[in-house]
Short mmCIF file of C-alpha atoms and ligand atoms in Angstrom, two decimals:
data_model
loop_
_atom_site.label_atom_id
_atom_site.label_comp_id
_atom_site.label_asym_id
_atom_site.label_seq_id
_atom_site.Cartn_x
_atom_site.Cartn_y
_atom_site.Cartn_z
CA UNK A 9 13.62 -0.65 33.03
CA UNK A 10 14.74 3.01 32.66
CA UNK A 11 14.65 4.85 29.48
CA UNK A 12 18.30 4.43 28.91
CA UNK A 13 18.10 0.94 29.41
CA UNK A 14 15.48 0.48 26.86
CA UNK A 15 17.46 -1.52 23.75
CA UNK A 16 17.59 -0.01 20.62
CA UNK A 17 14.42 -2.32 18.96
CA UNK A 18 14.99 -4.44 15.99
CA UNK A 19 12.57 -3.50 13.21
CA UNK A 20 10.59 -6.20 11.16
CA UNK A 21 8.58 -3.92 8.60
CA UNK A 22 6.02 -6.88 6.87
CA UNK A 23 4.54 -5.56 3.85
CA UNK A 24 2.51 -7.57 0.80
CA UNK A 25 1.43 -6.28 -2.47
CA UNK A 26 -2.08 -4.84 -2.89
CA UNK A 27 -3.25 -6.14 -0.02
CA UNK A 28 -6.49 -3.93 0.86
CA UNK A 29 -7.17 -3.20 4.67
CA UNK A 30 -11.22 -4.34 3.80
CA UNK A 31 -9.52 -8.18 3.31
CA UNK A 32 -7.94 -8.17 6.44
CA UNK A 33 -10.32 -9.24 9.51
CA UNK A 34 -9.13 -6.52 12.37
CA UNK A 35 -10.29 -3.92 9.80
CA UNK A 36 -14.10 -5.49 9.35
CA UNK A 37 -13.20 -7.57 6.52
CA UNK A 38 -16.39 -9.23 5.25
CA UNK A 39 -14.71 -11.87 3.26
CA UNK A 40 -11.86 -13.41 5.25
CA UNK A 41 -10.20 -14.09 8.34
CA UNK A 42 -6.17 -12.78 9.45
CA UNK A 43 -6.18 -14.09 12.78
CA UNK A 44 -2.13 -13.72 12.47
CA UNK A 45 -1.92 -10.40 10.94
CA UNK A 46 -5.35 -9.68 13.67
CA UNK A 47 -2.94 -10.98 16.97
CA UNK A 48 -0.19 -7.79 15.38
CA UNK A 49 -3.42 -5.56 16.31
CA UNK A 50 -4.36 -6.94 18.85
CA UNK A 51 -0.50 -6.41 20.67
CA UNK A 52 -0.58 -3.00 19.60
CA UNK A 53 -2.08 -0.45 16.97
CA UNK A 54 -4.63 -0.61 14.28
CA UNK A 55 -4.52 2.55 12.06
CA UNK A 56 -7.22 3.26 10.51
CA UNK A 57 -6.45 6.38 8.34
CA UNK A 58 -3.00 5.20 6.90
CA UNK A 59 -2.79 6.50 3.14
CA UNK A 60 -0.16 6.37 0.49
CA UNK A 61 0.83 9.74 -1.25
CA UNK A 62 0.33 7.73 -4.88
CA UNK A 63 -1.93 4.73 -5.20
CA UNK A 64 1.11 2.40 -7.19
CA UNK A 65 3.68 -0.12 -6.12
CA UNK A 66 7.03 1.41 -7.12
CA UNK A 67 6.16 5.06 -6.16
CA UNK A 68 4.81 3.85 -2.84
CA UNK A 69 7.95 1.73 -2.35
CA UNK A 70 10.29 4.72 -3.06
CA UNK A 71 8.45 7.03 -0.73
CA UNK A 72 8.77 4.45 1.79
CA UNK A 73 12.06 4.21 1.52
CA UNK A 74 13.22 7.66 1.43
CA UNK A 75 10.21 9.58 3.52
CA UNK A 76 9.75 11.44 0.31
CA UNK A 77 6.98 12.33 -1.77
CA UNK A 78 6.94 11.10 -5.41
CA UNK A 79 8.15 14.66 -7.41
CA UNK A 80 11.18 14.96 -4.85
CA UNK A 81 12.40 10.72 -5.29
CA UNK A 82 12.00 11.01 -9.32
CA UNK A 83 9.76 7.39 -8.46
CA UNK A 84 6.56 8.87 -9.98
CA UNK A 85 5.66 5.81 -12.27
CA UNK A 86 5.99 2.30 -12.19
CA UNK A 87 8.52 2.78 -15.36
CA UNK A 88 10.60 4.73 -13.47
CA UNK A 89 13.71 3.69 -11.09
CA UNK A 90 14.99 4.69 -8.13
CA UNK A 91 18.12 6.99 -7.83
CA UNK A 92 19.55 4.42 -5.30
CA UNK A 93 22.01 7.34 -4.21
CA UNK A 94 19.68 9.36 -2.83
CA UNK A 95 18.98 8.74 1.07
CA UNK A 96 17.35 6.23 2.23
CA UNK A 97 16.50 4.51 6.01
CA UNK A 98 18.24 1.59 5.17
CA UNK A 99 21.22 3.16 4.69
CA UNK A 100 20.83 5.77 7.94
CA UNK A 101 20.13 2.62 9.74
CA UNK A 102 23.00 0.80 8.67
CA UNK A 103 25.64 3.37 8.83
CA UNK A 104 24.04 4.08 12.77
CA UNK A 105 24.92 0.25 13.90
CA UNK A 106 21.64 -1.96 12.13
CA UNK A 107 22.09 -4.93 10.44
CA UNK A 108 19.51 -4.35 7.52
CA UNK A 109 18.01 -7.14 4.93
CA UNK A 110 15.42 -7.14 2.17
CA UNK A 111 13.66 -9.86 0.84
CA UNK A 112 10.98 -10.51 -1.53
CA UNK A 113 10.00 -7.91 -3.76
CA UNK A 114 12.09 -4.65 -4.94
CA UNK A 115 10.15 -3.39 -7.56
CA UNK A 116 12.17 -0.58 -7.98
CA UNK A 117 14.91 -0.88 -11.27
CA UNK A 118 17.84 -3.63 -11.47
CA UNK A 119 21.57 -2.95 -11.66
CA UNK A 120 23.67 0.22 -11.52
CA UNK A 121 22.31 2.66 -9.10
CA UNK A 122 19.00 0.95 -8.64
CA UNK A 123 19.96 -2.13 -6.92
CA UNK A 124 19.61 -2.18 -2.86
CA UNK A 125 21.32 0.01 -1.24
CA UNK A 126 21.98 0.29 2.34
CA UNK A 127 21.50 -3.29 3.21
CA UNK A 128 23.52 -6.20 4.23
CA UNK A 129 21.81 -8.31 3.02
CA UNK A 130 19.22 -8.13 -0.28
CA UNK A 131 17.64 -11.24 -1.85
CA UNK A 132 14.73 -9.52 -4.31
CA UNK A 133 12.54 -10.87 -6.65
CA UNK A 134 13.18 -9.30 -10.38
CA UNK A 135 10.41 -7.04 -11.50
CA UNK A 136 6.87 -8.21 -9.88
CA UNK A 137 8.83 -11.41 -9.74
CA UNK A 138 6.78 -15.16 -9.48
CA UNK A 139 4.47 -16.83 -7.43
CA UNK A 140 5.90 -20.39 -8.22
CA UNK A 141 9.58 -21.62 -8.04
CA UNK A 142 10.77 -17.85 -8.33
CA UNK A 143 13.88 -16.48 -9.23
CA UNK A 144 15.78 -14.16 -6.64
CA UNK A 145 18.80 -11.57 -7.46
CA UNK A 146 20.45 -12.20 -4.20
CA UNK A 147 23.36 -9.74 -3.84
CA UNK A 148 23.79 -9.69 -7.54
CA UNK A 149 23.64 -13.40 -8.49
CA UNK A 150 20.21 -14.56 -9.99
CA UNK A 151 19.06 -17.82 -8.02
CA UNK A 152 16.25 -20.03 -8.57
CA UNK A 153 14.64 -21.69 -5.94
CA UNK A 154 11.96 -24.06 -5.96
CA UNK A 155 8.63 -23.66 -3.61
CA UNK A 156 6.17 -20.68 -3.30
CA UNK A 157 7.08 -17.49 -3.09
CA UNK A 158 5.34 -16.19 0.03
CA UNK A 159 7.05 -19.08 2.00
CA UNK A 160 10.43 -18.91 0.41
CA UNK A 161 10.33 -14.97 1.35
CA UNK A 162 9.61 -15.74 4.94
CA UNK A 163 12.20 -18.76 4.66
CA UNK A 164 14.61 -16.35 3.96
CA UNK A 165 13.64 -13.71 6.42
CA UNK A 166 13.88 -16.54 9.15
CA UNK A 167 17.19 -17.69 8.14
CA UNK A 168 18.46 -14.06 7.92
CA UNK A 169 17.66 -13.10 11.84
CA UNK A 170 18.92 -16.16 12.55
CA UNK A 171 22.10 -15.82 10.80
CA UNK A 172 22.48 -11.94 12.72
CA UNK A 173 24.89 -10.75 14.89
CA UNK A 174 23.28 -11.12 18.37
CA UNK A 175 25.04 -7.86 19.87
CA UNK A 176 23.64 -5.75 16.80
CA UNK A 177 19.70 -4.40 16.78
CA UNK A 178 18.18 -5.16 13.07
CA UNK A 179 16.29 -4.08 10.70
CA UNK A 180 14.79 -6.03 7.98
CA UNK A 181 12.13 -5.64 5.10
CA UNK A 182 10.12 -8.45 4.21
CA UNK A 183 8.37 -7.74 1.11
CA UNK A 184 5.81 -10.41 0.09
CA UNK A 185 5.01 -10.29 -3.58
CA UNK A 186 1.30 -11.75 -3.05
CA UNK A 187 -1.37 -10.79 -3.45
CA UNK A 188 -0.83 -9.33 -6.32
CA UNK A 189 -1.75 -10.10 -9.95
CA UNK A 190 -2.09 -12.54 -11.40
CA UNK A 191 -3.38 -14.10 -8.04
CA UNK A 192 -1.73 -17.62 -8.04
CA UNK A 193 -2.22 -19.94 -4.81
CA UNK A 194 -0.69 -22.43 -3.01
CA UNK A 195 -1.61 -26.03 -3.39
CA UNK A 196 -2.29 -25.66 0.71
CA UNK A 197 -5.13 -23.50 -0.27
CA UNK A 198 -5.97 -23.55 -3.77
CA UNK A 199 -9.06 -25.29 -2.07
CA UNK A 200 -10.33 -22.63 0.45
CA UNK A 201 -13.81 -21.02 -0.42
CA UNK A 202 -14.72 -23.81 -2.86
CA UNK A 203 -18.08 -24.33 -1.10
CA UNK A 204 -19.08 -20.89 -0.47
CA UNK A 205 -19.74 -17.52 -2.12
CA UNK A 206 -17.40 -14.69 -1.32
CA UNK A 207 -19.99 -11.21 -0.96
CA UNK A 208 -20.55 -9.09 -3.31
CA UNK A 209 -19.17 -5.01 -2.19
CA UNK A 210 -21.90 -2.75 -2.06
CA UNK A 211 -20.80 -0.78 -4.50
CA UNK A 212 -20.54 -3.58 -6.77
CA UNK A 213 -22.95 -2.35 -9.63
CA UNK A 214 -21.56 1.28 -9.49
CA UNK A 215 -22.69 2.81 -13.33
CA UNK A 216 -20.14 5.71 -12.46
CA UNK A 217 -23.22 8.19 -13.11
CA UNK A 218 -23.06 11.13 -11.00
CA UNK A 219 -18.94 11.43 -11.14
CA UNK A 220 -16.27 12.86 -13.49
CA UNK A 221 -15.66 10.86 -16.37
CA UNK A 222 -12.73 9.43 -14.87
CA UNK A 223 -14.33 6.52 -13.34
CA UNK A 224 -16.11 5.88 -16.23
CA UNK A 225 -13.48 5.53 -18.51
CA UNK A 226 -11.17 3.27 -16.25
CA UNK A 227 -10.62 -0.22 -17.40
CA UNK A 228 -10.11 -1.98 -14.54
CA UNK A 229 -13.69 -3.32 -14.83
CA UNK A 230 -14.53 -7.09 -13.25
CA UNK A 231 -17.20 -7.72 -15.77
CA UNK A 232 -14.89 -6.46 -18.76
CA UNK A 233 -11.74 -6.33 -18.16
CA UNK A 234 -9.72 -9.28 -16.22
CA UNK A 235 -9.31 -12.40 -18.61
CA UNK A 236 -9.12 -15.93 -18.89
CA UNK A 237 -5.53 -15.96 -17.50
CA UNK A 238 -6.60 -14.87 -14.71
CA UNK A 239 -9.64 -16.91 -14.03
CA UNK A 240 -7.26 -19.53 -15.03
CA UNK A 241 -10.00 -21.00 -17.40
CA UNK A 242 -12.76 -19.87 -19.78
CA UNK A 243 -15.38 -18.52 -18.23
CA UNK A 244 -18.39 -20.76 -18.84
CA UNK A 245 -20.37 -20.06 -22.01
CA UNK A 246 -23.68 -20.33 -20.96
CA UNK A 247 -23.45 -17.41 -18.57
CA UNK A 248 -23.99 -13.66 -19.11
CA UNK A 249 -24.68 -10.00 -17.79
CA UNK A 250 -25.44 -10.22 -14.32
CA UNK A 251 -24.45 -13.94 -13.29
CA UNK A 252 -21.44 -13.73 -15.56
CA UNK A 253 -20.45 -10.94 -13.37
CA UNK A 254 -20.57 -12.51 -10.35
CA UNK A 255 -19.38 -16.04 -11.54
CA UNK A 256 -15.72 -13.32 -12.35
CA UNK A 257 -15.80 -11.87 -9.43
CA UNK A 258 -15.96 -14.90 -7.51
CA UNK A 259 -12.97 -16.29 -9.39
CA UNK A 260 -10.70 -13.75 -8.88
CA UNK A 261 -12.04 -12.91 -5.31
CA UNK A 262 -11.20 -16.32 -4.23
CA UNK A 263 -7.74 -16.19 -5.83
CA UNK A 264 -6.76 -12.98 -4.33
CA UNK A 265 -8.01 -14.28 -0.61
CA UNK A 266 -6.07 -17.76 -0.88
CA UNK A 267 -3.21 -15.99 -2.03
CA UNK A 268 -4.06 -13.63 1.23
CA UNK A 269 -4.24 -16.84 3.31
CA UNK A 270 -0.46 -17.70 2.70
CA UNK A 271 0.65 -14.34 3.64
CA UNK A 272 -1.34 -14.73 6.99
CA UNK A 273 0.10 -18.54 7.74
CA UNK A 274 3.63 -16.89 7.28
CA UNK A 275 3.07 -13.93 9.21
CA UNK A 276 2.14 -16.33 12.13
CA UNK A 277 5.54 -18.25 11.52
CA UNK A 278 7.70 -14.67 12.20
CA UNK A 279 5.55 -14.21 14.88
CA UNK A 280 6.03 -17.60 16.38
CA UNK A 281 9.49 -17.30 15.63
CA UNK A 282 9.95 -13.99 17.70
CA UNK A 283 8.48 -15.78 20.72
CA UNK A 284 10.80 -18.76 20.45
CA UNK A 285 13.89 -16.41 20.23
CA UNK A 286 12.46 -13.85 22.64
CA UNK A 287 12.60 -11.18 20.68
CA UNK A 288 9.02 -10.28 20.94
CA UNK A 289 9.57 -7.45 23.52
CA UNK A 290 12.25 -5.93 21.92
CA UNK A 291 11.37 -6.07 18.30
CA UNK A 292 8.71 -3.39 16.34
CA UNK A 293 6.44 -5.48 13.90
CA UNK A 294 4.67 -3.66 11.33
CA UNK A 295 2.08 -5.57 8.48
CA UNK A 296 1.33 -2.87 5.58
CA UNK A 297 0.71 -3.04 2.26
CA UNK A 298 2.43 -0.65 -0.89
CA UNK A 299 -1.55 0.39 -1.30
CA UNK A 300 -4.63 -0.46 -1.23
CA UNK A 301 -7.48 -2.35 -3.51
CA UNK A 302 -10.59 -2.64 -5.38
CA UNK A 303 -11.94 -5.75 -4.23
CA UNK A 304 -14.69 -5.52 -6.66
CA UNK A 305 -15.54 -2.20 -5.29
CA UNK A 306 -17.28 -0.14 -8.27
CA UNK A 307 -16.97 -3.23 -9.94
CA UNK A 308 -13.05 -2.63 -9.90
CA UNK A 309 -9.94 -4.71 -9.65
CA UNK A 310 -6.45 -2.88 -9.19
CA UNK A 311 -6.17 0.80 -7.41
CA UNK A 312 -4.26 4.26 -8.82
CA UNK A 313 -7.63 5.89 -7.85
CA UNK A 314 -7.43 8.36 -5.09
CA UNK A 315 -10.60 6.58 -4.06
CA UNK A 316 -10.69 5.58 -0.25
CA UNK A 317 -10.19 1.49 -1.22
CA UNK A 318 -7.15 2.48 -2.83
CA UNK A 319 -5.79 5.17 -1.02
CA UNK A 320 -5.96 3.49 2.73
CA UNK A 321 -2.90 0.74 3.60
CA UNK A 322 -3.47 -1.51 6.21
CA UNK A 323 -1.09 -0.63 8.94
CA UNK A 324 -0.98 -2.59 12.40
CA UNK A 325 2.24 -2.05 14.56
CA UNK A 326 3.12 -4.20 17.56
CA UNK A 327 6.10 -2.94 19.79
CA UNK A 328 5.40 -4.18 23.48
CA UNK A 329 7.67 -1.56 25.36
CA UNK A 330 5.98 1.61 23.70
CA UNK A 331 2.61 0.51 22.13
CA UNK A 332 -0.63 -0.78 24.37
CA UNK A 333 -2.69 -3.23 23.22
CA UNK A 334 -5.58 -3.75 21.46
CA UNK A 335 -5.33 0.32 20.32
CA UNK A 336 -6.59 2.17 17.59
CA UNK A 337 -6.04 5.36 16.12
CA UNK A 338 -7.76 7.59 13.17
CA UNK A 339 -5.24 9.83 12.81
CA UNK A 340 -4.19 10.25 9.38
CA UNK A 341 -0.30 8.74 8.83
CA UNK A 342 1.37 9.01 5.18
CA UNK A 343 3.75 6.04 3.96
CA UNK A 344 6.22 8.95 3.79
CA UNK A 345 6.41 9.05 7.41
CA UNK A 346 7.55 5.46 8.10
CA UNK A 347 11.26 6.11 7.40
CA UNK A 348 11.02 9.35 10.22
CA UNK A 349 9.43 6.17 12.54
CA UNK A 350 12.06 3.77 12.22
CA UNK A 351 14.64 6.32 12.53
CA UNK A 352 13.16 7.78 15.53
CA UNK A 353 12.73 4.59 17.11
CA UNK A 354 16.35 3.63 16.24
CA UNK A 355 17.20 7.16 18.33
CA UNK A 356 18.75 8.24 14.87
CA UNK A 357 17.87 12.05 13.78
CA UNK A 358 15.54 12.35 10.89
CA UNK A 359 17.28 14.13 8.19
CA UNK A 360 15.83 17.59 7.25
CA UNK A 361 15.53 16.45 3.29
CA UNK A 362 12.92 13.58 4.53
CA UNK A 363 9.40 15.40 4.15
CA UNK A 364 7.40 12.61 6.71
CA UNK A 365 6.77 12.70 10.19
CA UNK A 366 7.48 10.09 12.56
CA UNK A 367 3.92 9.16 14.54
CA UNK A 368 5.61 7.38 17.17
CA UNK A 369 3.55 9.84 19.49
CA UNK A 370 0.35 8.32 17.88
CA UNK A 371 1.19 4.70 17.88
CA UNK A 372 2.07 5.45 21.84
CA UNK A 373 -1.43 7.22 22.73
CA UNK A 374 0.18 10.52 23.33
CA UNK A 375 -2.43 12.95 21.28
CA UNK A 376 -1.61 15.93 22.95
CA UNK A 377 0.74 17.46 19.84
CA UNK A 378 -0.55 18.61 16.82
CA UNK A 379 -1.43 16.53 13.55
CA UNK A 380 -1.81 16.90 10.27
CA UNK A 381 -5.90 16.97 9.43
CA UNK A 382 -5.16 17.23 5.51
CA UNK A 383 -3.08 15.16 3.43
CA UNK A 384 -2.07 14.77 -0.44
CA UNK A 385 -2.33 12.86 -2.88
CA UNK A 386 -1.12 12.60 -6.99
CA UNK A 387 -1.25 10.08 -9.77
CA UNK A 388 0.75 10.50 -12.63
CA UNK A 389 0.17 7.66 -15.14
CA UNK A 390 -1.98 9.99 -16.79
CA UNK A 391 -4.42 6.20 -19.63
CA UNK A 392 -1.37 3.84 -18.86
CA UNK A 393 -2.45 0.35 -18.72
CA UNK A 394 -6.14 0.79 -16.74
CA UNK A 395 -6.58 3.90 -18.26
CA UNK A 396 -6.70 6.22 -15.25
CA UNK A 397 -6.73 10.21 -15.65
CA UNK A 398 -3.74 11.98 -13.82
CA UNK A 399 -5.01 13.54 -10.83
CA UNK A 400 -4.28 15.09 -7.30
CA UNK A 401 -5.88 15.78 -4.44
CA UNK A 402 -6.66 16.34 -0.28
CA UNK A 403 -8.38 14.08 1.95
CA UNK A 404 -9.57 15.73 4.91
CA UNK A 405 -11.50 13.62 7.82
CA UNK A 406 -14.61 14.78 6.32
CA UNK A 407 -14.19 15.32 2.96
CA UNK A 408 -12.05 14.73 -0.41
CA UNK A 409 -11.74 16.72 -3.26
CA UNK A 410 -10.31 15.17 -6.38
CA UNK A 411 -8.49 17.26 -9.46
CA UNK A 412 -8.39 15.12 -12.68
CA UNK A 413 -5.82 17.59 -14.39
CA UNK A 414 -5.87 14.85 -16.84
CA UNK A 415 -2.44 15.31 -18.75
CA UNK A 416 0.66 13.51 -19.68
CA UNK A 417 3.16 16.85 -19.05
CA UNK A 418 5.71 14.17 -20.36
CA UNK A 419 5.71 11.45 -17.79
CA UNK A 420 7.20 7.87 -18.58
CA UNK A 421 4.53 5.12 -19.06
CA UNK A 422 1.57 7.61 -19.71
CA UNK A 423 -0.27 8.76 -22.79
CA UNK A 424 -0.23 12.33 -24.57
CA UNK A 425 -4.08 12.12 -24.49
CA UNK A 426 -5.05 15.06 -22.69
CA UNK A 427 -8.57 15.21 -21.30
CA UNK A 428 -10.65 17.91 -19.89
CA UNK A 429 -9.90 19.04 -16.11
CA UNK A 430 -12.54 17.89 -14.28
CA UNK A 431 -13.16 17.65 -10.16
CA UNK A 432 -14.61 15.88 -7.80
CA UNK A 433 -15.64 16.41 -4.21
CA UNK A 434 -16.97 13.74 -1.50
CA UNK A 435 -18.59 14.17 1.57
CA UNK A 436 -17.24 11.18 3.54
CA UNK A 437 -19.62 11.07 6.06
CA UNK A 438 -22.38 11.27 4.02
CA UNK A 439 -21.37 9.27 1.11
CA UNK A 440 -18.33 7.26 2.74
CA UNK A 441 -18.73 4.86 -0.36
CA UNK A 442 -17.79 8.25 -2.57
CA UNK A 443 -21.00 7.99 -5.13
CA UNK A 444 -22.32 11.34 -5.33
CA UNK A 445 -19.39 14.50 -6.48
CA UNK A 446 -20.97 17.03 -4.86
CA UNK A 447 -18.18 19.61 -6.04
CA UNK A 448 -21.00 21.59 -7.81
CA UNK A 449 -23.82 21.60 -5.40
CA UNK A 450 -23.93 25.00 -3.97
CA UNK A 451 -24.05 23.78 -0.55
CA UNK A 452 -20.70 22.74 -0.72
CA UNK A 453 -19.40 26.24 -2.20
CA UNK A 454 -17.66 27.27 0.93
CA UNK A 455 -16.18 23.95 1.31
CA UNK A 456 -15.17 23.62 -1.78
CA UNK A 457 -13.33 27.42 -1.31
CA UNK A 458 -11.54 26.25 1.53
CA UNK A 459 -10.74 22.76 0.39
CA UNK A 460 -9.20 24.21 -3.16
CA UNK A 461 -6.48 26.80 -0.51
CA UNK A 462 -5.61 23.53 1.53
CA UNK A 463 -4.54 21.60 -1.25
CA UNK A 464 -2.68 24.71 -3.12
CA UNK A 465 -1.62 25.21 0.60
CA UNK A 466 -0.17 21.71 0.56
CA UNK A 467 1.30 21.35 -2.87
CA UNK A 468 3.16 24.49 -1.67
CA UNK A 469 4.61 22.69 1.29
CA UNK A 470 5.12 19.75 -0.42
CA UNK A 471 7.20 21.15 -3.46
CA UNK A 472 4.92 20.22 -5.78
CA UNK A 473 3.57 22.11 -8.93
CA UNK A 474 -0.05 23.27 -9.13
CA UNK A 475 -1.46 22.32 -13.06
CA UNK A 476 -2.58 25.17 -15.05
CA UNK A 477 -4.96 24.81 -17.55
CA UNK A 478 -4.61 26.08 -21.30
CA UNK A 479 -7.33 24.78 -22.70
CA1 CA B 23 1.21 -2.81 -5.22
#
């Protein structure tokens, strides 16, 4: 088949709530299997250095959706809302002959302006919405429906392609809500992991000595910080310290990984859909996640850190006319350049005002163009809930260096608290676990120099505003 013969694709863009790449088996995961979200790798591309711009759900969604970083969408918080008039793929996509659907979760305001826009079809959970019998706001009407959520989304999904105008390419979103918090099951595996014990991260016992005091002060602790609700019982009394520690981890662990299992199962049933329909060949499948995870990683739950377990999404791509199999790439893609993808891919011109590039040159092998070898990175909720310092930064393929500007400067959801600027610096290959901030060891002076221009070089091309401090 020619080039101009090639169909315009339809565009199935999976994507689950803090699922982090280290539970997913194709990445090396140590504590689970994916074989569905695996056989997506395995038809085409593992990426391996895929990073959100800002470690939270609703920023990550909005710079997914409008290939912008979070200063330039107004989404820099989870208590803010999207500005649904701004542009967006969906609605490129749709006004350039898509059919487009969402389902699952939204995440990003209710009503007015902040509702879907630029689909067809939108069936979203409200807010982080529920794992059992949820509710859906389905083009405006709130419906219940009974069953679990991560089925019901794919359900819906299904019924929506099937429902489609053959003639028409699509695109659809299918936004799992699992696995995030509060980590509930399905009955098909609440039982899965009951005989063994998960492992323990190697980082596990971190004391967060030889770092900022960031990491100390976070409370996103396993030991201290998660709670009966959700262990879903008392821990037992007779434990403490050490086995009480791992008797918590292994509670939530397994939670988060049956929850993980359900995602997988459905992901197989799209799959196995495509092939009945035949749509395989002609349809781009992507499995991501809004960010990544501490899966008890410095003894963590949750993510905002700019830490690598937080930072990285999973990202596997499967598109059988462009993409070989079983490839990988390191090459370091931003979640603001999956709106530039689609829209390349749907032969659609990427608007000037989106700031991501589309990688459909790295997903196809083709390394012979230039790519970024820096990218950035901010947090804003400067001690909301987890109490996390505000802070940007640059990963480079070697190293990170980490600015805890550590102030408020006004944003929704944070706290007026500030702290004393403080920064960090990792040598990745060294210390790929990110123990020791070597940011004042004199042999890192020169790369600290250089590092510090990059990311003022960056914020500059970015838009963003360097912090000054008054102290
Ligand atoms: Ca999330």
């Amino acid at each position: 088949m020619s080039e101009q013969q090639v169909k315009r694709p339809n565009i199935i863009f999976i994507m689950s709530d803090d699922h982090a790449a280290h539970a997913i088996g194709c990445y090396g995961s140590r504590i689970n299997e994916t074989p569905n979200i695996d056989r997506i790798a395995n038809e085409g591309m593992r990426l391996d250095n895929c990073f959100c711009t800002n470690s939270i759900c609703t920023p990550s969604r909005a710079a997914i959706l409008t290939g912008t970083y979070n200063h330039v969408n107004g989404v820099k918080t989870l208590s803010d809302r999207l500005d649904g008039k701004q542009l967006t793929v969906s609605k490129l996509l749709q006004q350039n002959g898509y059919q487009t659907a969402i389902v699952g979760k939204w995440h990003l305001g209710h009503g007015g302006d902040s509702d879907p826009t630029g689909f067809d079809f939108w069936s979203v959970v409200p807010g982080q919405g529920d794992y059992i019998d949820p509710s859906f706001i389905e083009m405006g009407q709130t419906i219940k429906v009974r069953g679990y959520a991560t089925d019901i989304i794919t359900d819906k999904s299904i019924d929506w392609i099937e429902r489609r105008d053959k003639e028409k390419p699509f695109f659809l979103m299918c936004h799992h809500k699992a696995p995030h918090r509060p980590w509930i099951p399905d009955e098909k595996h609440a039982h899965m992991y009951e005989d063994i014990d998960i492992p323990e991260p190697e980082t596990f016992n971190d004391d967060y000595s030889n770092r900022a005091s960031a990491a100390a002060a976070a409370e996103m602790r396993i030991d201290r910080d998660l709670t009966a609700r959700d262990f879903k019982m008392e821990p037992p009394a007779h434990l403490e310290g050490a086995a009480l520690k791992s008797w918590k981890y292994q509670r939530y662990i397994k939670d988060y990984l049956r929850c993980i299992a359900s995602v997988d199962d459905n992901v197989g049933r799209l799959l196995d859909y495509l092939d009945r329909e035949g749509l395989t060949e002609d349809t781009i499948v992507i499995y991501t996640s809004d960010q990544g995870f501490f899966l008890g990683d410095h003894g963590w739950y949750d993510k905002r850190f700019m830490y690598e377990e937080s930072l990285r999404m999973p990202f596997v791509i499967r598109y059988p006319r462009k993409i070989s199999q079983g490839t990988v790439s390191n090459h370091m893609v931003l979640n603001v350049d999956f709106a530039p993808l689609f829209l390349t891919y749907a032969d659609i011109e990427v608007p000037e005002s989106m700031q991501g590039v589309s990688f459909h040159p790295i997903v196809e092998g083709d390394n012979s163009a230039g790519w970024r070898t820096s990218m950035y990175y901010r947090y804003w909720m400067h001690l909301s809930e987890h109490k996390v310092y505000a802070h940007y930064g640059i990963r480079t393929e070697q190293y990170k260096l980490i600015y805890y500007y550590a102030d408020a400067l006004g944003t929704l959801g944070s706290e007026d608290e500030p702290k004393t600027p403080e920064w960090e610096l990792f040598d990745l290959k060294k210390d790929p676990y990110e123990m020791i901030n070597v940011y004042n060891d004199p042999d890192y002076e020169r790369v600290v120099a250089v590092l510090e221009k990059e990311l003022h070089r960056l914020q500059e091309e970015v838009g963003d505003e360097r912090f000054v401090y008054q102290g």
